[in-house]
Amino acid sequence: DNTLPQLTEPQLDKLKHLTLVSLASESKMLAYDDVKKELGFNNDQQVENLVIESTYKKLIAAKLDQKRRVVEINHVIGRDVRREDLEDIYSKLELWAETCDEALGDISTEIDIANNNASAKKTLDFEFTKAQQAIHTEYSTEGISGSLARNDSQFISNEYQREEQRTGGS
């Protein structure tokens, strides 16, 4: 057709690779003759070179069987999404979204637990500090001998208690 622009060599190569990908998507076993006919190749060497290039570009994973003159396709990249695949893709995406929602819910629960634990720890730390300050204030105003009078002697070392008894608490 004279209305279409002339394709450059890289554009032609890309079209050949994409054509091979399309053929490989339709069948896991490609006859050399079918590939040659589809791409307008003259010999088997052109088929083999295209398969090798496509393998290096990771467009396909394939084996060449020169004896049987076939290309065995193990894997092919997706080129286009087929209409019949849309429902399956949608179902998988829906399931994935539900799984993500569940994971987010679990993460939110864990964050709430961690925040509650942090808040409880902060409250306990505050109460502990308050109690420490109260004890410190009490001891600094009464002195150690005042605390012994309240029968807190179990917290004082034996040596200190003997010293208190020997000196009479002064």
Coordinates of N, CA and C in Angstrom, one line a residue:
D1 N 0.9 -1.2 0.0 CA 0.0 0.0 0.0 C 0.9 1.2 0.0
N2 N 0.7 2.1 -0.9 CA 1.5 3.3 -1.1 C 1.2 4.4 -0.1
T3 N 0.1 4.3 0.6 CA -0.3 5.4 1.6 C 0.4 5.2 2.9
L4 N 1.0 4.0 3.2 CA 1.7 3.8 4.5 C 3.1 4.2 4.3
P5 N 3.7 4.8 5.4 CA 5.1 5.2 5.3 C 6.0 3.9 5.3
Q6 N 7.2 4.1 4.7 CA 8.2 3.0 4.7 C 8.7 2.7 6.1
L7 N 8.8 1.5 6.5 CA 9.3 1.1 7.9 C 10.8 1.1 7.9
T8 N 11.4 1.5 9.0 CA 12.8 1.4 9.1 C 13.2 0.0 9.5
E9 N 14.5 -0.4 9.4 CA 14.9 -1.7 9.8 C 14.6 -2.1 11.2
P10 N 14.9 -1.2 12.2 CA 14.5 -1.5 13.6 C 13.0 -1.7 13.8
Q11 N 12.2 -1.0 13.0 CA 10.7 -1.1 13.1 C 10.3 -2.5 12.6
L12 N 10.9 -2.9 11.4 CA 10.6 -4.2 10.9 C 11.1 -5.3 11.8
D13 N 12.2 -5.2 12.4 CA 12.7 -6.2 13.4 C 11.7 -6.3 14.6
K14 N 11.2 -5.2 15.1 CA 10.3 -5.2 16.2 C 9.0 -5.9 15.8
L15 N 8.5 -5.6 14.6 CA 7.3 -6.3 14.1 C 7.5 -7.8 13.9
K16 N 8.7 -8.2 13.5 CA 9.0 -9.7 13.4 C 8.9 -10.3 14.8
H17 N 9.6 -9.6 15.8 CA 9.6 -10.2 17.1 C 8.1 -10.3 17.7
L18 N 7.4 -9.2 17.5 CA 6.0 -9.2 18.0 C 5.1 -10.3 17.3
T19 N 5.4 -10.5 16.0 CA 4.7 -11.5 15.3 C 5.0 -12.9 15.8
L20 N 6.3 -13.1 16.1 CA 6.7 -14.4 16.7 C 6.0 -14.6 18.1
V21 N 6.0 -13.5 18.9 CA 5.3 -13.5 20.2 C 3.8 -13.9 20.0
S22 N 3.2 -13.3 19.1 CA 1.8 -13.6 18.8 C 1.6 -15.1 18.4
L23 N 2.5 -15.6 17.5 CA 2.4 -17.0 17.1 C 2.6 -17.9 18.3
A24 N 3.6 -17.6 19.2 CA 4.0 -18.4 20.3 C 2.8 -18.3 21.4
S25 N 2.1 -17.3 21.4 CA 0.9 -17.2 22.3 C -0.2 -18.1 21.9
E26 N -0.3 -18.4 20.7 CA -1.4 -19.3 20.1 C -1.0 -20.8 20.2
S27 N 0.3 -21.1 20.1 CA 0.7 -22.5 20.1 C 2.0 -22.7 20.7
K28 N 2.1 -23.8 21.4 CA 3.4 -24.1 22.1 C 4.4 -24.8 21.2
M29 N 4.0 -25.2 20.0 CA 4.8 -25.8 19.1 C 4.7 -25.1 17.7
L30 N 5.7 -24.5 17.2 CA 5.6 -23.8 15.9 C 6.5 -24.5 14.9
A31 N 5.9 -24.8 13.8 CA 6.7 -25.4 12.7 C 7.5 -24.3 12.0
Y32 N 8.7 -24.6 11.6 CA 9.5 -23.6 10.9 C 8.8 -23.1 9.7
D33 N 8.1 -24.0 8.9 CA 7.4 -23.5 7.7 C 6.3 -22.5 8.0
D34 N 5.6 -22.7 9.1 CA 4.6 -21.7 9.5 C 5.2 -20.3 9.8
V35 N 6.3 -20.4 10.6 CA 7.0 -19.1 10.9 C 7.5 -18.4 9.6
K36 N 8.1 -19.2 8.8 CA 8.7 -18.7 7.5 C 7.6 -18.0 6.7
K37 N 6.4 -18.7 6.6 CA 5.3 -18.2 5.8 C 4.8 -16.9 6.4
E38 N 4.6 -16.9 7.7 CA 4.0 -15.8 8.4 C 4.9 -14.5 8.3
L39 N 6.2 -14.8 8.3 CA 7.1 -13.6 8.3 C 7.8 -13.4 7.0
G40 N 7.5 -14.2 6.0 CA 8.1 -14.0 4.7 C 9.6 -14.4 4.6
F41 N 10.0 -15.3 5.5 CA 11.4 -15.7 5.5 C 11.7 -16.7 4.4
N42 N 12.9 -16.8 3.9 CA 13.3 -17.7 2.8 C 13.9 -19.0 3.3
N43 N 14.5 -19.0 4.5 CA 15.2 -20.2 5.0 C 15.0 -20.4 6.5
D44 N 15.4 -21.6 6.9 CA 15.3 -22.0 8.3 C 16.2 -21.1 9.2
Q45 N 17.4 -20.7 8.7 CA 18.3 -19.9 9.4 C 17.7 -18.6 9.9
Q46 N 16.9 -18.0 9.1 CA 16.2 -16.7 9.5 C 15.3 -17.0 10.7
V47 N 14.6 -18.1 10.7 CA 13.7 -18.5 11.8 C 14.5 -18.7 13.1
E48 N 15.6 -19.5 13.0 CA 16.4 -19.8 14.1 C 17.0 -18.5 14.7
N49 N 17.5 -17.6 13.8 CA 18.0 -16.3 14.3 C 17.0 -15.5 15.1
L50 N 15.8 -15.4 14.5 CA 14.7 -14.7 15.2 C 14.3 -15.3 16.5
V51 N 14.3 -16.6 16.6 CA 14.0 -17.3 17.9 C 15.1 -17.0 18.9
I52 N 16.3 -17.1 18.5 CA 17.5 -16.8 19.4 C 17.4 -15.3 19.9
E53 N 17.2 -14.4 19.0 CA 17.1 -13.0 19.3 C 16.0 -12.8 20.3
S54 N 14.8 -13.4 20.0 CA 13.7 -13.2 20.9 C 13.9 -13.8 22.3
T55 N 14.7 -14.9 22.3 CA 15.0 -15.5 23.6 C 16.0 -14.6 24.4
Y56 N 17.0 -14.0 23.7 CA 17.9 -13.1 24.4 C 17.2 -11.9 24.9
K57 N 16.1 -11.4 24.2 CA 15.4 -10.3 24.6 C 14.3 -10.6 25.7
K58 N 14.3 -11.9 26.0 CA 13.3 -12.5 27.0 C 11.9 -12.3 26.6
L59 N 11.6 -12.3 25.3 CA 10.3 -12.3 24.8 C 9.7 -13.7 24.8
I60 N 10.5 -14.6 24.6 CA 10.1 -16.0 24.7 C 11.1 -16.9 25.4
A61 N 10.7 -18.0 25.8 CA 11.7 -19.1 26.3 C 11.4 -20.3 25.4
A62 N 12.3 -20.7 24.6 CA 12.0 -21.7 23.6 C 13.2 -22.6 23.3
K63 N 13.0 -23.7 22.7 CA 14.0 -24.6 22.2 C 13.8 -24.8 20.7
L64 N 14.9 -24.9 20.1 CA 14.9 -25.2 18.6 C 15.1 -26.7 18.4
D65 N 14.2 -27.3 17.7 CA 14.4 -28.7 17.3 C 14.7 -28.7 15.8
Q66 N 15.9 -28.7 15.5 CA 16.3 -28.6 14.0 C 15.9 -29.9 13.3
K67 N 16.0 -31.0 14.0 CA 15.7 -32.3 13.3 C 14.2 -32.3 12.9
R68 N 13.3 -32.0 13.8 CA 11.9 -32.0 13.5 C 11.4 -30.7 12.9
R69 N 12.3 -29.7 12.9 CA 12.1 -28.3 12.3 C 10.9 -27.7 13.0
V70 N 10.9 -27.6 14.3 CA 9.9 -27.0 15.1 C 10.6 -26.1 16.2
V71 N 9.8 -25.1 16.7 CA 10.2 -24.3 17.8 C 9.3 -24.7 19.0
E72 N 9.9 -25.2 20.1 CA 9.1 -25.6 21.3 C 9.1 -24.4 22.2
I73 N 7.9 -23.9 22.4 CA 7.7 -22.7 23.3 C 7.5 -23.1 24.7
N74 N 8.3 -22.6 25.6 CA 8.1 -22.9 27.1 C 7.4 -21.7 27.8
H75 N 7.7 -20.5 27.3 CA 7.1 -19.3 27.9 C 7.1 -18.2 26.9
V76 N 6.1 -17.4 27.0 CA 6.0 -16.2 26.1 C 5.4 -15.0 26.9
I77 N 6.0 -13.8 26.7 CA 5.5 -12.7 27.4 C 4.1 -12.4 26.8
G78 N 3.3 -11.7 27.6 CA 2.0 -11.3 27.2 C 2.1 -10.1 26.3
R79 N 1.4 -10.1 25.2 CA 1.4 -8.9 24.3 C 0.2 -8.1 24.5
D80 N -0.9 -8.6 24.4 CA -2.2 -7.9 24.6 C -3.1 -8.7 25.5
V81 N -4.0 -8.1 26.2 CA -5.0 -8.8 27.0 C -6.1 -9.2 26.1
R82 N -6.4 -10.4 26.1 CA -7.6 -10.9 25.3 C -8.9 -10.7 26.1
R83 N -9.9 -10.4 25.3 CA -11.2 -10.2 25.9 C -11.7 -11.3 26.9
E84 N -11.4 -12.5 26.5 CA -11.8 -13.7 27.3 C -11.1 -13.8 28.6
D85 N -9.9 -13.1 28.7 CA -9.1 -13.1 29.9 C -9.5 -12.0 30.9
L86 N -10.3 -11.1 30.5 CA -10.7 -9.9 31.3 C -11.4 -10.3 32.6
E87 N -12.3 -11.3 32.5 CA -13.1 -11.7 33.7 C -12.2 -12.3 34.7
D88 N -11.3 -13.2 34.3 CA -10.3 -13.8 35.1 C -9.4 -12.8 35.8
I89 N -8.9 -11.9 35.0 CA -8.1 -10.8 35.5 C -8.8 -10.0 36.6
Y90 N -10.0 -9.7 36.3 CA -10.9 -8.9 37.2 C -11.0 -9.6 38.5
S91 N -11.3 -10.9 38.5 CA -11.5 -11.8 39.7 C -10.3 -11.8 40.5
K92 N -9.1 -12.0 39.8 CA -7.9 -12.0 40.6 C -7.5 -10.7 41.2
L93 N -7.8 -9.6 40.5 CA -7.6 -8.3 41.1 C -8.5 -8.0 42.3
E94 N -9.8 -8.4 42.2 CA -10.7 -8.3 43.3 C -10.2 -9.1 44.5
L95 N -9.8 -10.3 44.3 CA -9.3 -11.1 45.4 C -8.0 -10.4 46.0
W96 N -7.2 -9.9 45.2 CA -6.0 -9.2 45.6 C -6.4 -8.0 46.5
A97 N -7.3 -7.2 46.0 CA -7.8 -6.1 46.7 C -8.4 -6.4 48.1
E98 N -9.1 -7.5 48.2 CA -9.7 -8.0 49.4 C -8.6 -8.4 50.4
T99 N -7.6 -9.1 49.9 CA -6.4 -9.5 50.7 C -5.7 -8.3 51.2
C100 N -5.5 -7.3 50.4 CA -4.9 -6.0 50.8 C -5.7 -5.4 51.9
D101 N -7.0 -5.3 51.7 CA -7.9 -4.7 52.8 C -7.7 -5.5 54.1
E102 N -7.7 -6.8 54.1 CA -7.5 -7.6 55.3 C -6.1 -7.3 55.9
A103 N -5.1 -7.2 55.1 CA -3.8 -6.9 55.6 C -3.7 -5.5 56.2
L104 N -4.4 -4.6 55.6 CA -4.4 -3.2 56.2 C -5.2 -3.2 57.5
G105 N -6.3 -4.0 57.6 CA -7.0 -4.1 58.8 C -6.2 -4.7 59.9
D106 N -5.4 -5.8 59.6 CA -4.5 -6.4 60.6 C -3.4 -5.4 61.0
I107 N -2.9 -4.7 60.1 CA -1.9 -3.7 60.4 C -2.4 -2.6 61.3
S108 N -3.6 -2.1 61.0 CA -4.3 -1.1 61.8 C -4.5 -1.6 63.3
T109 N -4.9 -2.9 63.4 CA -5.1 -3.5 64.7 C -3.8 -3.5 65.5
E110 N -2.8 -3.9 64.8 CA -1.4 -4.0 65.5 C -1.0 -2.6 65.9
I111 N -1.2 -1.6 65.0 CA -0.9 -0.2 65.4 C -1.7 0.3 66.6
D112 N -3.0 0.0 66.6 CA -3.8 0.3 67.8 C -3.3 -0.3 69.1
I113 N -2.9 -1.6 69.0 CA -2.4 -2.3 70.1 C -1.1 -1.7 70.6
A114 N -0.2 -1.4 69.6 CA 1.1 -0.7 70.0 C 0.9 0.6 70.6
N115 N -0.1 1.4 70.1 CA -0.3 2.7 70.6 C -0.9 2.6 72.1
N116 N -1.8 1.6 72.3 CA -2.4 1.4 73.6 C -1.3 1.0 74.6
N117 N -0.4 0.1 74.1 CA 0.7 -0.3 75.0 C 1.6 0.8 75.3
A118 N 1.9 1.7 74.3 CA 2.8 2.9 74.6 C 2.1 3.8 75.5
S119 N 0.8 4.0 75.4 CA 0.1 4.9 76.3 C 0.1 4.3 77.7
A120 N -0.2 3.0 77.9 CA -0.1 2.4 79.2 C 1.2 2.5 79.8
K121 N 2.3 2.3 79.0 CA 3.6 2.4 79.5 C 3.9 3.9 80.0
K122 N 3.5 4.8 79.2 CA 3.7 6.2 79.5 C 3.0 6.5 80.9
T123 N 1.8 6.0 81.0 CA 1.0 6.2 82.3 C 1.8 5.6 83.5
L124 N 2.2 4.3 83.3 CA 3.0 3.7 84.3 C 4.3 4.4 84.6
D125 N 5.0 4.9 83.6 CA 6.2 5.6 83.8 C 6.0 6.9 84.6
F126 N 4.8 7.6 84.3 CA 4.5 8.8 85.0 C 4.2 8.5 86.5
E127 N 3.4 7.4 86.7 CA 3.1 7.0 88.1 C 4.3 6.6 88.9
F128 N 5.2 5.9 88.2 CA 6.5 5.5 88.8 C 7.3 6.7 89.2
T129 N 7.4 7.6 88.3 CA 8.2 8.8 88.5 C 7.6 9.6 89.7
K130 N 6.3 9.7 89.7 CA 5.6 10.4 90.8 C 5.8 9.8 92.1
A131 N 5.8 8.4 92.1 CA 6.1 7.7 93.4 C 7.5 7.9 93.8
Q132 N 8.4 7.9 92.8 CA 9.9 8.1 93.2 C 10.0 9.5 93.8
Q133 N 9.4 10.5 93.2 CA 9.5 11.8 93.7 C 8.9 11.9 95.1
A134 N 7.8 11.3 95.3 CA 7.2 11.3 96.6 C 8.1 10.7 97.7
I135 N 8.7 9.5 97.3 CA 9.6 8.8 98.2 C 10.8 9.7 98.5
H136 N 11.4 10.3 97.4 CA 12.5 11.2 97.5 C 12.2 12.4 98.4
T137 N 11.1 13.0 98.2 CA 10.7 14.1 99.0 C 10.5 13.7 100.5
E138 N 9.9 12.6 100.7 CA 9.7 12.1 102.1 C 11.0 11.8 102.8
Y139 N 11.9 11.1 102.1 CA 13.2 10.8 102.7 C 14.1 12.1 102.9
S140 N 13.9 13.0 102.0 CA 14.8 14.2 102.2 C 14.3 15.1 103.3
T141 N 13.0 15.1 103.6 CA 12.4 15.9 104.7 C 12.5 15.2 106.0
E142 N 12.3 13.9 106.1 CA 12.3 13.1 107.3 C 13.7 12.6 107.7
G143 N 14.5 12.3 106.6 CA 15.7 11.7 106.9 C 15.6 10.2 107.0
I144 N 16.7 9.5 107.0 CA 16.7 8.0 107.1 C 16.1 7.6 108.5
S145 N 16.4 8.3 109.6 CA 16.0 7.8 110.9 C 14.5 7.9 111.0
G146 N 13.8 8.9 110.4 CA 12.4 9.0 110.4 C 11.7 7.8 109.7
S147 N 12.4 7.3 108.7 CA 11.8 6.2 108.0 C 11.9 4.9 108.8
L148 N 13.0 4.8 109.6 CA 13.2 3.6 110.4 C 12.1 3.6 111.5
A149 N 11.7 4.7 111.9 CA 10.6 4.8 113.0 C 9.3 4.2 112.4
R150 N 9.2 4.3 111.1 CA 7.9 3.7 110.5 C 8.1 2.3 110.1
N151 N 9.1 1.6 110.7 CA 9.3 0.2 110.5 C 9.6 -0.2 109.0
D152 N 10.5 0.6 108.4 CA 11.0 0.3 107.0 C 12.3 -0.3 107.1
S153 N 12.7 -0.9 108.2 CA 14.0 -1.4 108.4 C 14.4 -2.5 107.4
Q154 N 13.4 -3.2 106.8 CA 13.8 -4.2 105.9 C 14.5 -3.7 104.7
F155 N 14.4 -2.4 104.4 CA 15.0 -1.9 103.2 C 16.4 -1.3 103.5
I156 N 16.8 -1.3 104.7 CA 18.1 -0.8 105.1 C 19.1 -2.0 105.3
S157 N 20.3 -1.8 104.9 CA 21.3 -2.9 105.1 C 21.5 -3.2 106.5
N158 N 21.9 -4.5 106.8 CA 22.2 -4.9 108.2 C 23.3 -4.0 108.9
E159 N 24.3 -3.7 108.1 CA 25.4 -2.8 108.7 C 24.8 -1.5 109.1
Y160 N 24.0 -0.9 108.3 CA 23.4 0.4 108.6 C 22.5 0.3 109.8
Q161 N 21.8 -0.8 109.9 CA 20.9 -1.0 111.1 C 21.7 -1.1 112.4
R162 N 22.9 -1.9 112.3 CA 23.7 -2.0 113.5 C 24.3 -0.6 113.9
E163 N 24.7 0.2 112.9 CA 25.2 1.5 113.2 C 24.2 2.4 113.8
E164 N 22.9 2.3 113.3 CA 21.8 3.1 113.9 C 21.6 2.7 115.4
Q165 N 21.7 1.3 115.7 CA 21.4 0.9 117.0 C 22.6 1.3 117.9
R166 N 23.8 1.3 117.4 CA 24.9 1.6 118.2 C 25.0 3.1 118.6
T167 N 24.6 4.0 117.6 CA 24.6 5.4 117.8 C 23.3 5.9 118.3
G168 N 22.3 5.1 118.4 CA 21.0 5.5 118.9 C 20.2 6.3 117.9
G169 N 20.5 6.2 116.6 CA 19.7 6.8 115.5 C 20.1 8.2 115.3
S170 N 21.2 8.7 115.8 CA 21.5 10.1 115.6 C 22.7 10.3 114.6

